[in-house]
Amino acid sequence: MGRILAIDYGIKRTGIAVSDPERIIATGLTTVATPTLMQFLKEYCQKEPVDIFVVGQPKHMDNTPSQSSKIIEPFVQQLAQTFPEKEIARIDERFTSKMAFQAMIDGRLKKKQRQDKGMVDQVSATIMLQDYMRTLQ
């Protein structure tokens, strides 16, 4: 069974989280500069078996797509073309950044660490992956 890889896509940088091979634990992997994201994914998938990509789906409170959707959709299409054999799951990403920031506070990270936007993106990806993995149980 391959891993599940979650992507918190952003204009400048993208948070990545990954499951263990047994799909029990979600762990923050890294944050990459968005222009290098596809190359990173290709290299990672050559080293590790990945079956499913989970990509955040930004929505407004009324459940309509947010402005960010226009940026993410072309990436999702490119992802599907580059990895046609892999499943792409979409998950609501509302509040993940706020939840990530709160998790960092609860984890007693120092203020300087909490200001690291890359860390927030990575934790957000981990939260999205945890939410997705709960749907599999």
XYZ file of C-alpha atoms in Angstrom:
137
model
C 0.000 0.000 0.000
C 1.367 3.396 -0.983
C 1.444 6.546 1.057
C -1.035 9.400 0.941
C 0.514 12.793 0.257
C -1.315 16.016 1.156
C -0.663 19.321 -0.579
C -1.515 22.719 0.905
C -1.006 24.645 -2.334
C -0.049 28.301 -2.225
C 1.130 30.933 -4.675
C 4.624 31.239 -3.161
C 5.075 28.059 -1.165
C 3.323 24.757 -0.656
C 3.087 22.673 2.502
C 3.464 18.915 2.132
C 2.438 16.169 4.544
C 2.616 12.420 4.098
C 1.199 9.315 5.707
C 3.229 6.351 6.834
C 3.013 3.287 4.541
C 0.253 1.787 6.717
C -1.749 5.032 6.474
C -2.059 5.420 10.230
C -0.001 8.521 10.995
C 0.080 11.881 9.174
C 3.376 13.742 9.372
C 4.478 17.095 8.046
C 7.126 16.480 5.406
C 8.336 19.853 4.159
C 7.475 23.155 2.554
C 8.622 23.749 -1.017
C 8.665 26.800 -3.237
C 5.589 26.423 -5.455
C 7.500 26.848 -8.741
C 9.536 23.738 -7.819
C 6.567 21.706 -6.529
C 6.017 19.442 -9.541
C 9.695 18.511 -9.688
C 9.656 17.769 -5.950
C 6.610 15.513 -6.361
C 8.208 13.619 -9.255
C 11.369 13.000 -7.259
C 9.470 12.018 -4.116
C 7.241 9.568 -5.999
C 10.320 7.910 -7.501
C 11.663 7.253 -3.986
C 8.420 6.474 -2.149
C 5.230 4.780 -3.315
C 2.354 7.278 -3.278
C -1.168 6.142 -4.187
C -3.225 9.235 -3.375
C -2.673 12.976 -3.519
C -4.913 15.033 -1.243
C -5.259 18.642 -2.378
C -7.009 21.351 -0.414
C -10.190 22.805 -1.838
C -10.607 26.417 -0.684
C -14.204 27.465 -0.099
C -16.130 30.381 1.308
C -18.396 29.927 4.296
C -21.380 29.471 1.961
C -19.585 26.489 0.369
C -18.815 28.287 -2.915
C -15.261 28.174 -4.323
C -12.984 30.948 -3.092
C -10.706 33.125 -5.234
C -7.843 30.720 -4.488
C -9.676 28.008 -6.420
C -8.737 29.725 -9.674
C -5.082 29.273 -8.769
C -5.352 25.700 -7.498
C -7.462 24.177 -10.297
C -4.759 24.475 -13.008
C -2.329 22.797 -10.606
C -4.777 19.941 -9.971
C -5.173 19.452 -13.734
C -1.403 19.399 -14.188
C -1.087 16.933 -11.299
C -3.638 14.616 -12.947
C -1.787 14.791 -16.278
C 1.613 14.187 -14.686
C 0.433 11.324 -12.457
C -2.525 9.732 -14.295
C -2.209 6.504 -12.307
C -2.673 8.217 -8.943
C -5.923 9.163 -7.265
C -6.467 12.843 -6.470
C -8.775 13.554 -3.557
C -9.996 17.029 -2.701
C -10.687 18.116 0.854
C -12.202 21.267 2.316
C -9.371 23.378 3.648
C -11.382 26.039 5.446
C -9.819 26.989 8.773
C -6.750 24.752 8.357
C -4.351 27.695 8.651
C -6.067 28.879 11.832
C -6.076 25.332 13.193
C -2.393 24.979 12.301
C -1.524 28.200 14.094
C -3.464 27.077 17.172
C -1.751 23.669 17.080
C 1.590 25.460 17.057
C 0.548 27.507 20.101
C -0.696 24.366 21.860
C 2.595 22.689 21.002
C 4.361 25.553 22.784
C 6.306 26.692 19.752
C 8.038 29.993 20.285
C 6.635 33.122 18.656
C 9.490 33.177 16.135
C 8.658 29.598 15.059
C 4.941 30.416 14.779
C 5.773 33.294 12.419
C 7.387 30.843 9.982
C 4.720 30.726 7.259
C 6.338 27.613 5.784
C 5.769 25.803 9.065
C 2.128 26.911 9.104
C 1.698 25.545 5.544
C 3.268 22.228 6.532
C 1.064 21.896 9.615
C -1.987 22.841 7.505
C -1.154 20.039 5.065
C -0.862 17.648 8.013
C -4.301 18.670 9.302
C -5.821 18.152 5.837
C -4.199 14.715 5.642
C -5.485 13.748 9.087
C -8.991 14.823 8.089
C -8.791 12.801 4.887
C -7.449 9.721 6.648
C -10.409 9.860 9.069
C -12.745 9.455 6.087
C -10.999 6.180 5.215
C -11.769 4.563 8.569
